[in-house]
CSV table of C-alpha atoms in Angstrom, one decimal:
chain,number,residue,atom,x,y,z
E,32,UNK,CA,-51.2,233.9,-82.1
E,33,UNK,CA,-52.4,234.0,-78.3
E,34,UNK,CA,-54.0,236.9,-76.8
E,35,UNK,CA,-51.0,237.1,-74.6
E,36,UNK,CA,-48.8,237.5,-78.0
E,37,UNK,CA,-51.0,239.8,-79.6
E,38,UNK,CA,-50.3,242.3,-76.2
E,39,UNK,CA,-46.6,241.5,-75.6
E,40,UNK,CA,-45.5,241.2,-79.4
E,41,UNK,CA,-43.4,244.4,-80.6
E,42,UNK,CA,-44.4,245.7,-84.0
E,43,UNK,CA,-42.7,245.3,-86.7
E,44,UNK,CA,-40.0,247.8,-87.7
E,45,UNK,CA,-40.7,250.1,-90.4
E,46,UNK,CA,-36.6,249.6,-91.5
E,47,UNK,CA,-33.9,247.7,-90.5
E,48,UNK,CA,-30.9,249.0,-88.6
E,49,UNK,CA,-28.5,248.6,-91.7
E,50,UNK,CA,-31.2,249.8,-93.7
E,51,UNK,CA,-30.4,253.2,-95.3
E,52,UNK,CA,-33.0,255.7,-95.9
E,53,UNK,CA,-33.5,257.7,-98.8
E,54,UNK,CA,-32.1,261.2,-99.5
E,55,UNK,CA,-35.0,262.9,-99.6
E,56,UNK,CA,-36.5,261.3,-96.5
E,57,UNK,CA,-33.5,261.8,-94.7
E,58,UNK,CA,-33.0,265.3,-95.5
E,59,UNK,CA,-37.2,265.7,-94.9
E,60,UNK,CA,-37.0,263.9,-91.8
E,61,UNK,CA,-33.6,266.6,-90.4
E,62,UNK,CA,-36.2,269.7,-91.8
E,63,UNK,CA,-39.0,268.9,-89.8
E,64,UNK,CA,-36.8,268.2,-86.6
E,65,UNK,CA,-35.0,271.2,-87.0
E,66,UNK,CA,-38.3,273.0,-87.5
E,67,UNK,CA,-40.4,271.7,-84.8
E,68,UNK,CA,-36.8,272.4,-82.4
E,69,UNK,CA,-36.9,276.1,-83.7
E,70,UNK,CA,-41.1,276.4,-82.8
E,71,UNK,CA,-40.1,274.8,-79.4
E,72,UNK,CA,-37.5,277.3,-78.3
E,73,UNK,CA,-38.5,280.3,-79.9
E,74,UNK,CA,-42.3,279.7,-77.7
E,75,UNK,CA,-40.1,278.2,-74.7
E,76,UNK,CA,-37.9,281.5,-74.6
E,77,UNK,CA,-40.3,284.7,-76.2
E,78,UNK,CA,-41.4,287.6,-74.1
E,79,UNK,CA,-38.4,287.1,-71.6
E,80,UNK,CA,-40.2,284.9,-69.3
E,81,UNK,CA,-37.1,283.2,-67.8
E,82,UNK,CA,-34.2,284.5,-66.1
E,83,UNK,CA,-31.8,283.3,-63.7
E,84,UNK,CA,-32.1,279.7,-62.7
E,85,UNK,CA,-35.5,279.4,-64.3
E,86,UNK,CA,-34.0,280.3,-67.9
E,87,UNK,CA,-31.2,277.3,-66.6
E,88,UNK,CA,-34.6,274.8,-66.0
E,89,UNK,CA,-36.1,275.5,-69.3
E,90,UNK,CA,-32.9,275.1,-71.1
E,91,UNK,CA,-32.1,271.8,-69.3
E,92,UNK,CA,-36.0,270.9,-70.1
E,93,UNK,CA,-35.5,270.8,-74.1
E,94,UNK,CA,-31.9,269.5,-73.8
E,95,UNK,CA,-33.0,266.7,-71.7
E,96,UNK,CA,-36.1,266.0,-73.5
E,97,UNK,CA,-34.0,266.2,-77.1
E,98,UNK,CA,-31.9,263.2,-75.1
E,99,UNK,CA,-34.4,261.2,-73.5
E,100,UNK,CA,-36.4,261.1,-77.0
E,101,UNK,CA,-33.2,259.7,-78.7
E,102,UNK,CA,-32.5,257.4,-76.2
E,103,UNK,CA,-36.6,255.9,-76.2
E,104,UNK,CA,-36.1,255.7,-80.0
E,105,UNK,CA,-32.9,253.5,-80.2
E,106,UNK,CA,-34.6,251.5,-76.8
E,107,UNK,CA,-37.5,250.8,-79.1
E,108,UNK,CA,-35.9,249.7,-82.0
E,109,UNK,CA,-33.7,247.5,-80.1
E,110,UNK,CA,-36.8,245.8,-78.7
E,111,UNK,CA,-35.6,246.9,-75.2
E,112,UNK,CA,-38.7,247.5,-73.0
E,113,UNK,CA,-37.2,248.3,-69.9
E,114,UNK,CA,-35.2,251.4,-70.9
E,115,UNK,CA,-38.2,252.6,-73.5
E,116,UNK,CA,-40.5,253.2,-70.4
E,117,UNK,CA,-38.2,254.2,-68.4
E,118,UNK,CA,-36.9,257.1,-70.5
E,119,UNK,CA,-40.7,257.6,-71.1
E,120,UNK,CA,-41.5,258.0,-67.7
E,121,UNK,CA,-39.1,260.8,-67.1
E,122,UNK,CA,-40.2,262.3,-70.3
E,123,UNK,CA,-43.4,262.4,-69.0
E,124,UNK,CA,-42.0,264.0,-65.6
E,125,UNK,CA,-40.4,266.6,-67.5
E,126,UNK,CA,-43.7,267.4,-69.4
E,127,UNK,CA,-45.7,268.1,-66.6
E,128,UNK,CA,-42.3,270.2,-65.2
E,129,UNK,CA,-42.3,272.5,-68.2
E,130,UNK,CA,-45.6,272.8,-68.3
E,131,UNK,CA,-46.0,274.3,-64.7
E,132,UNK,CA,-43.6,276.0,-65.3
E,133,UNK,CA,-44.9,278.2,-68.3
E,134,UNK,CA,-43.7,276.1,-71.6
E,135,UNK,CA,-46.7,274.7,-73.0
E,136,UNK,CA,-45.6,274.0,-76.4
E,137,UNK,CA,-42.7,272.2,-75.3
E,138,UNK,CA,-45.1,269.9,-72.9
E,139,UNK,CA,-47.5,269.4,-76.0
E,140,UNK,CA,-45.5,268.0,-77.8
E,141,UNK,CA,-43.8,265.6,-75.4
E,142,UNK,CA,-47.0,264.9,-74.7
E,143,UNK,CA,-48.4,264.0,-78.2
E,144,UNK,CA,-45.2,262.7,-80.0
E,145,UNK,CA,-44.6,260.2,-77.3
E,146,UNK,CA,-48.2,258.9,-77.3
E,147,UNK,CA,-47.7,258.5,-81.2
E,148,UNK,CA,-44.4,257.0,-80.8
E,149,UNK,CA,-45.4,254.4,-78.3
E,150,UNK,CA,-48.6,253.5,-80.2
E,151,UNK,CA,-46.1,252.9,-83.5
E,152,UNK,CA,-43.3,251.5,-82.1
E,153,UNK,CA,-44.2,249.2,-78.7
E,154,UNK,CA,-45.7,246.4,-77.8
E,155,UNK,CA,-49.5,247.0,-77.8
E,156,UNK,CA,-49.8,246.6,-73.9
E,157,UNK,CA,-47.0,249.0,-73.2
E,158,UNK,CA,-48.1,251.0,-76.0
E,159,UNK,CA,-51.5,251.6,-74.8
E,160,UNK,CA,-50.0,252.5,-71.2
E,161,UNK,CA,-47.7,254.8,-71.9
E,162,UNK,CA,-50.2,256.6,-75.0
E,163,UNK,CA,-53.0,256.7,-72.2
E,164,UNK,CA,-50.8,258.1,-69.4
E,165,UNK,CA,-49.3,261.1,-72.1
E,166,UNK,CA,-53.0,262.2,-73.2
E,167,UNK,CA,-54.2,262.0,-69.9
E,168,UNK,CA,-51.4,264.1,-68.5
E,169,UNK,CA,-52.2,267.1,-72.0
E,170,UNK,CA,-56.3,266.3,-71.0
E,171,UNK,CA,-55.6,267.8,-67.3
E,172,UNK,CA,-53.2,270.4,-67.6
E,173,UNK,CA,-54.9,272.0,-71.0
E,174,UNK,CA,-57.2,274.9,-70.6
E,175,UNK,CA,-59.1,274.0,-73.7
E,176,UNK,CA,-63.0,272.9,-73.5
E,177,UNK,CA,-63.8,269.2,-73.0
E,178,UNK,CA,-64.5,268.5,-77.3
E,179,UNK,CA,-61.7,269.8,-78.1
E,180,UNK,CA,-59.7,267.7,-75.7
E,181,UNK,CA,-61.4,264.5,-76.5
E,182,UNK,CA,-60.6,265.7,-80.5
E,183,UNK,CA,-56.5,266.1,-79.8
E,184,UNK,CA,-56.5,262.8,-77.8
E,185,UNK,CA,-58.6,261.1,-80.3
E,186,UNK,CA,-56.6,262.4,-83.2
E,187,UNK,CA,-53.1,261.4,-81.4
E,188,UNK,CA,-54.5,257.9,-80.7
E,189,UNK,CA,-55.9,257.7,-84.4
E,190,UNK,CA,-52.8,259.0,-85.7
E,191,UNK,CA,-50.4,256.5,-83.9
E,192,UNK,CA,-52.8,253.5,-84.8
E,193,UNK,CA,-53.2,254.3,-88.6
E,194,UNK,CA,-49.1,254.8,-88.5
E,195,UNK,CA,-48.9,251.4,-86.6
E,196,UNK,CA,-50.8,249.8,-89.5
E,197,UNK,CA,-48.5,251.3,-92.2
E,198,UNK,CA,-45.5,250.8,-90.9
E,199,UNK,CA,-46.5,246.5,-90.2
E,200,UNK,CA,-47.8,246.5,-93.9
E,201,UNK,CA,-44.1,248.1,-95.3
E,202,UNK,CA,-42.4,245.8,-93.4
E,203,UNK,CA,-44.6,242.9,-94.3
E,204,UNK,CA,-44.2,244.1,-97.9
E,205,UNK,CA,-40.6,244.0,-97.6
E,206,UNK,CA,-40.5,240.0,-96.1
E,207,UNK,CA,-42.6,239.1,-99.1
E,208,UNK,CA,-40.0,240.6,-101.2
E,209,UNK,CA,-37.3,239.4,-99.5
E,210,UNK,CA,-39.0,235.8,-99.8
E,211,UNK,CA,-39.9,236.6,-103.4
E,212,UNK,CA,-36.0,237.0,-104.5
E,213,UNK,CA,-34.8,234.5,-102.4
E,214,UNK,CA,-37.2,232.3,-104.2
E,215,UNK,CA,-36.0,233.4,-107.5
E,216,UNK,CA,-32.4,233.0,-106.3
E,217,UNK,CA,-33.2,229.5,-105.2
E,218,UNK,CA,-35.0,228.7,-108.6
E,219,UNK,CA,-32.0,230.7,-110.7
E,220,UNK,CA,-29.6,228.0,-108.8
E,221,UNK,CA,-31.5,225.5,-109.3
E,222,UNK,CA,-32.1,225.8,-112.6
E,223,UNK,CA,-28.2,226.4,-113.4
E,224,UNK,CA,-27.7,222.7,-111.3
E,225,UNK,CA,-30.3,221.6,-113.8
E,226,UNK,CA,-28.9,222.8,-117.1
E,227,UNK,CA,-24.8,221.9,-115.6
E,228,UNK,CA,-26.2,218.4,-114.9
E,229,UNK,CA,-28.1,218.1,-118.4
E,230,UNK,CA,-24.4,219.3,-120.3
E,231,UNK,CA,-22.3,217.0,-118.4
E,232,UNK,CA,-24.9,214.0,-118.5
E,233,UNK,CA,-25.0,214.6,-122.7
E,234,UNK,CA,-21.2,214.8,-122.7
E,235,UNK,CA,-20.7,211.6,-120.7
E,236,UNK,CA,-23.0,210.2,-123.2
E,237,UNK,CA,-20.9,211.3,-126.1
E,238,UNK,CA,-17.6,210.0,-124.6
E,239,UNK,CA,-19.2,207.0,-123.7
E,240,UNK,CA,-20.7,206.2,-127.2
E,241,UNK,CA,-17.3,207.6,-129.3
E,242,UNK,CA,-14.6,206.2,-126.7
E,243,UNK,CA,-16.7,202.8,-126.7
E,244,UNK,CA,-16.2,202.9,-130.4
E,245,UNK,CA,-12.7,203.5,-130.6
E,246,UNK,CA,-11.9,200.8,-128.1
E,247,UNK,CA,-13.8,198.2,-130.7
E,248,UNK,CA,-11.9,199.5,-133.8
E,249,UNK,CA,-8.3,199.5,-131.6
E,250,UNK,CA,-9.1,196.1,-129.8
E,251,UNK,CA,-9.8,195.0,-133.1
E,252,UNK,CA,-6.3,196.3,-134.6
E,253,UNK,CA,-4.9,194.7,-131.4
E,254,UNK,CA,-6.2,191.1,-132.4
E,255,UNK,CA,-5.1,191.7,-136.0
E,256,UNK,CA,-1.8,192.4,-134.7
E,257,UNK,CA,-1.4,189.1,-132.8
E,258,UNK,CA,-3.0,186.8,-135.4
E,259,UNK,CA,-0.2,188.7,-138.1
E,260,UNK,CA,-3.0,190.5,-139.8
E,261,UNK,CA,-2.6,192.2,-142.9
E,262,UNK,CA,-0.8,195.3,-142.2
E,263,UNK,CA,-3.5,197.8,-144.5
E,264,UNK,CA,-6.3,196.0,-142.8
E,265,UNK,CA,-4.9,197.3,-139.4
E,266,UNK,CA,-4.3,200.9,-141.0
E,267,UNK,CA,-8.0,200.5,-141.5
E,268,UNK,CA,-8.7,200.1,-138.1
E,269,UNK,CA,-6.6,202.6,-136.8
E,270,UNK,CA,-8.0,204.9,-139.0
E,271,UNK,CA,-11.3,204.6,-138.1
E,272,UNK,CA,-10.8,204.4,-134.6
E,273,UNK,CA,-9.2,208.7,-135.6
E,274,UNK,CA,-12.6,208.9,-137.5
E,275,UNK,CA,-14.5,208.2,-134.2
E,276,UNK,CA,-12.1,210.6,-132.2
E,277,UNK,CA,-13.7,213.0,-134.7
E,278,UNK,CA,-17.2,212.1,-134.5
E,279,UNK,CA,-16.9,212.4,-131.0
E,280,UNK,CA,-16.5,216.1,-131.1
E,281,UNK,CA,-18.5,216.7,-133.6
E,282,UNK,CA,-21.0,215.0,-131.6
E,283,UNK,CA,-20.1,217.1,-128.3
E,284,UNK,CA,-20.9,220.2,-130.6
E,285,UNK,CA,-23.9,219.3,-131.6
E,286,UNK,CA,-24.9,218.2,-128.3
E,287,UNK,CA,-24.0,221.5,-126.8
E,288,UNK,CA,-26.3,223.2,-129.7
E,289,UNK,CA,-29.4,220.9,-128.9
E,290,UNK,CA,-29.0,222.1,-125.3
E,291,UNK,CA,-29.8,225.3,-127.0
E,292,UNK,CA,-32.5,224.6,-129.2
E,293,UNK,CA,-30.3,224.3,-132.2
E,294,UNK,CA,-31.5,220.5,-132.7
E,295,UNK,CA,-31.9,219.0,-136.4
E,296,UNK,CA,-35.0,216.7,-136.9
E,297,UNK,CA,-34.6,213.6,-135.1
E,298,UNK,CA,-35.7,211.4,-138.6
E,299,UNK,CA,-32.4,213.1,-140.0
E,300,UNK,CA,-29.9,212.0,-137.0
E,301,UNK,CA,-31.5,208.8,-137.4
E,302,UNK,CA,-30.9,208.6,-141.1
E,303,UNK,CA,-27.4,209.3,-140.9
E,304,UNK,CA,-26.7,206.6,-137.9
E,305,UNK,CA,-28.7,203.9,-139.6
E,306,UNK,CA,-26.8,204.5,-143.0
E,307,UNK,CA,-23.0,204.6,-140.9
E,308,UNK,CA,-24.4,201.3,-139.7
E,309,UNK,CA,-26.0,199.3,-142.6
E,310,UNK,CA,-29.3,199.3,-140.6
E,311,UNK,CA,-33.1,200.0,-142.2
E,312,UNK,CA,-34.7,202.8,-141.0
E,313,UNK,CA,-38.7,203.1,-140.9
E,314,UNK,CA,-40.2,206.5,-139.8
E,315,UNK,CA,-44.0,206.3,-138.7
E,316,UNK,CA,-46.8,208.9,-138.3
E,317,UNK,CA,-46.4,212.1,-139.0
E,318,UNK,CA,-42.9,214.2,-138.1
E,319,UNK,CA,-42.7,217.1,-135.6
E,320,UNK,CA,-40.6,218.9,-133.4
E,321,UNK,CA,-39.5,217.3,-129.9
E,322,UNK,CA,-38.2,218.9,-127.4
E,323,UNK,CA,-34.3,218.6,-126.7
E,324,UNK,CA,-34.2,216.2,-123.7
E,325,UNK,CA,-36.6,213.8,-126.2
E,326,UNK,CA,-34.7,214.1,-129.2
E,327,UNK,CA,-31.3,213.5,-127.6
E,328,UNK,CA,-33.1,210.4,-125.7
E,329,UNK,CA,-33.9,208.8,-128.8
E,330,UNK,CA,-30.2,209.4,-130.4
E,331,UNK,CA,-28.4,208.2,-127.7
E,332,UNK,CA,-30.4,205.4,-127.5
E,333,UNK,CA,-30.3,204.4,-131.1
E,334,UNK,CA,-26.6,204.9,-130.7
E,335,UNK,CA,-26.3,202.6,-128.3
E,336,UNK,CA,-28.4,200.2,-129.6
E,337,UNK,CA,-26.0,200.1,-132.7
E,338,UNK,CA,-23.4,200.2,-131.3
E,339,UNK,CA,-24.1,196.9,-129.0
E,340,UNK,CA,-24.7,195.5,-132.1
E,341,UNK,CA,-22.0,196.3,-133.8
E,342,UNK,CA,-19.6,194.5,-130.5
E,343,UNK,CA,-22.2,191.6,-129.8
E,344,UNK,CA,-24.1,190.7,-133.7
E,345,UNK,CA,-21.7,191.9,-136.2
E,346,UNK,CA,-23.7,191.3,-139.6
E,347,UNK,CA,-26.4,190.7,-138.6
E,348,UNK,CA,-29.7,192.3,-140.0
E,349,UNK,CA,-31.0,195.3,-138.1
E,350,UNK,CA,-33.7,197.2,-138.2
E,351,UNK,CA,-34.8,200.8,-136.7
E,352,UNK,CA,-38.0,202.3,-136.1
E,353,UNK,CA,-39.3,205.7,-135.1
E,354,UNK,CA,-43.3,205.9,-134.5
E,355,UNK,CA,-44.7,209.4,-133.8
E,356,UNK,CA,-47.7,208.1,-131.9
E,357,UNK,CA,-50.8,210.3,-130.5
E,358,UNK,CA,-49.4,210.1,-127.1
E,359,UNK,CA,-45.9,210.2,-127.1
E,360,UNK,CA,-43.2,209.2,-129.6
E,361,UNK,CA,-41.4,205.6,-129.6
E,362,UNK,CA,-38.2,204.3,-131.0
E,363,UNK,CA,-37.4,200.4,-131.5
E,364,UNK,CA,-33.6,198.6,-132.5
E,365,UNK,CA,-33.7,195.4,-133.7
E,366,UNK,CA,-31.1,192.8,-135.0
E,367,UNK,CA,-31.7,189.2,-136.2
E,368,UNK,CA,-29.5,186.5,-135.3
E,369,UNK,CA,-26.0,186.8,-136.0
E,370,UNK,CA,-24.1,184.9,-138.8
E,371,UNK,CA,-22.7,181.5,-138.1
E,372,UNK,CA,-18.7,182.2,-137.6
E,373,UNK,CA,-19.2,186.3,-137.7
E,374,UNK,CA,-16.2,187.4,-135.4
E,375,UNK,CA,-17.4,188.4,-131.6
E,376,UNK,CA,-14.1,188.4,-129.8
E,377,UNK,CA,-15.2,192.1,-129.4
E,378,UNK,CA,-18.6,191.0,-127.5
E,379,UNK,CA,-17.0,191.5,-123.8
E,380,UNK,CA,-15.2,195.5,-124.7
E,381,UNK,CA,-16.6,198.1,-123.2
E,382,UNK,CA,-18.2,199.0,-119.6
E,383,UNK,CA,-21.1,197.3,-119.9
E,384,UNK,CA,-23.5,200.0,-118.5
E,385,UNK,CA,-25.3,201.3,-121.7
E,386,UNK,CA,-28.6,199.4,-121.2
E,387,UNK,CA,-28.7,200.9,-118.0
E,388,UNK,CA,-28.0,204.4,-119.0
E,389,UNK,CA,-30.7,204.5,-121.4
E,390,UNK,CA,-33.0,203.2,-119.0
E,391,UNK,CA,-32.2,205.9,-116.5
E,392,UNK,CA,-32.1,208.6,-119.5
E,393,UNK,CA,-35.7,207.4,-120.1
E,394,UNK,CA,-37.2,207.4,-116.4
E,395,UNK,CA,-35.8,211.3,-116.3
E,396,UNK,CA,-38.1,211.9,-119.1
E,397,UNK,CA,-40.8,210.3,-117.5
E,398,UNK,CA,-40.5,207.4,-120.1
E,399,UNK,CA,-39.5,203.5,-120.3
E,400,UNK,CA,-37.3,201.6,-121.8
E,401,UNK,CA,-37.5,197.5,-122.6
E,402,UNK,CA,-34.6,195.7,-123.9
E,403,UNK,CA,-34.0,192.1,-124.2
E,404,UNK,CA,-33.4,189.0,-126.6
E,405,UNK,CA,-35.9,188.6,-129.4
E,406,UNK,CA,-36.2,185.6,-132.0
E,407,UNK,CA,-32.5,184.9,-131.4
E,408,UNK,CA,-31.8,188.4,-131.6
E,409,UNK,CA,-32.2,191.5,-129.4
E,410,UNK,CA,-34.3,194.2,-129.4
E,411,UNK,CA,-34.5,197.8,-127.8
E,412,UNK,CA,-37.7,199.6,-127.0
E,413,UNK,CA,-37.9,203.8,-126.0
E,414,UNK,CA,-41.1,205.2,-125.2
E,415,UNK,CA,-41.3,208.6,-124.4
E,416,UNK,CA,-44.8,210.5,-123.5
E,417,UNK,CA,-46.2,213.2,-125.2
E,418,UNK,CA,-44.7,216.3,-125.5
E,419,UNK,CA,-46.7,218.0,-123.0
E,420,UNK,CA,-46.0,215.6,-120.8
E,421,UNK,CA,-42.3,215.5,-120.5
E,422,UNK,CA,-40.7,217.1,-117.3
E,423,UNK,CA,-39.1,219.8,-117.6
């Protein structure tokens, strides 16, 4: 900030416009008006000191003050210099009227609240101006001694300055709070974009896998059909092309209930896929828990993995393997060669994109996945780093 700024900049507000007050302050804030109005008139007007046009002055002094100070307040907080010293200047004139003409109190205070009121509420230049001009104004029409002067104009400018400072550090309380829930708002969103993205990326994968199957058991009935299969060996197909309809929503369940932390061990999933398949399964290192992103990695992955060779090396040997390693956790499909003759008139069903969804499923986790042809076979690779390491 310039020095320039630091003179011309207004303060900051102690409220916004639309910003409603309390009760209590409000109805503190009418009390002390109302009582400082009653002092005002009831000094302005005792002993019968006015009649005749000069009761008319003094009655036309507080009305017009009463105005002026409500138009300088609503200038001020609408950052509109020009009418906030103007309206000060003719409360100023209207001080040194009513204190000529007998009604000290009601100067005083003109004198003082404006000075504390510009010091709060303008720019510091204009602030200073218009506080110096009101205490210089009291300092030469009071009778009081020269210290006690120099205490009432030192208090007022102390006062103002120390209510200046409060009413900046409310308001900058208020923008860090205002930042603080908007950044929790943000991060609330976010995090709902997060969790909406991890549901509909697990039931893609669900689809995927159980649709994928039940086009290889119904493409399979299809070729049955053409070649004049036999008809129970179709059934069969059909059949279990309804069984994967079913393990698909069983499958969406469960994925829904990992999402909540309602995941089984990973070694058990992997039990039951390697058995549905006719694969061997070898679990290394020691089990533990994995969080939910990890453990539905490795499932769909081994899902995949089978189910590509269950389209592309029907019968052929195939192995799985699950290390729990020190830093991280990894998971390995392979399948030997496939059997001279074995049927892969299936091989070309299906979209085609499973490698690459695992591969992005692992980069998401901060892991990597290799998969290519092995020994006249194939073979998948996950690695996933260590728990504290995933992203969450």
């Amino acid at each position: 900030m310039t020095t320039l700024d630091r003179w011309t900049r207004w303060p900051a507000g102690d409220a916004p416009l639309q910003e409603r007050f309390s009760r209590a302050r409000q109805v503190l804030a009418v009390v002390l008006r109302t009582a400082l109005l009653v002092a005002v008139v009831a000094n302005t007007f005792s002993g019968d000191r006015y009649t005749g046009w000069q009761l008319a002055a003094a009655i036309g002094w507080i009305v017009s003050s009463a105005v002026l100070f409500a138009i300088w307040h609503r200038a001020s907080r609408a950052h509109r210099l020009a009418p906030a010293l103007g309206s000060a200047a003719v409360l100023l004139t209207i001080a040194a009227l009513a204190a000529e003409g007998g009604a000290t109190l009601l100067a005083g205070v003109i004198w003082c609240g404006l000075a504390v009121m510009a010091v709060v509420r303008l720019p510091l230049g204009a602030a200073l101006i218009t506080a110096a001009g009101s205490l210089a104004s009291y300092a030469f029409t009071t009778g009081d001694s020269l210290i006690a002067v120099a205490a009432v104009t030192g208090g007022i400018g102390l006062l103002g300055y120390l209510l200046r400072l409060d009413t900046e550090a409310r308001s900058a309380q208020r923008a860090l709070l205002a930042q603080e829930r908007a950044a929790h708002a943000a991060e609330a969103e976010s995090a709902a974009l997060t969790e909406r993205a991890r549901i509909a990326r697990e039931i893609h994968d669900v689809l995927a896998h159980s649709l994928s199957a039940q086009l290889v058991h119904l493409e399979a009935a299809r070729l049955m059909l053409d070649r004049g299969a036999d008809r129970e060996q179709i059934r069969e197909r059909v059949v279990a092309a309804r069984r994967m309809a079913q393990d698909g929503l069983a499958e969406t369940r469960q994925a829904l209930s990992a999402l909540r932390g309602e995941l089984t061990p990973v070694a058990d999933q992997l039990a039951d896929l390697a058995r549905q398949e006719q694969a061997e399964l070898t679990v290394r290192g020691a089990p533990r828990p994995l969080p939910a992103e990890a453990g539905l990695a490795l499932r769909r992955t081994a899902q995949e993995a089978l189910t590509n060779v269950r389209k592309h090396a029907p019968g052929s040997r195939t192995t799985v393997r699950l290390a729990y390693l020190d830093d991280g956790v990894e998971l390995e499909v392979r399948n030997g060669r496939p059997p001279r003759g074995g049927d892969r008139a299936l091989a070309d069903s299906g979209s085609g994109y499973g490698l690459l969804g695992m591969r992005e499923r692992a980069e998401l986790l901060g892991g990597d996945l290799l998969a290519g042809p092995d020994d006249g076979g194939w073979r998948v690779l996950l690695r996933l780093p260590g728990d504290r390491e995933l992203p969450a």
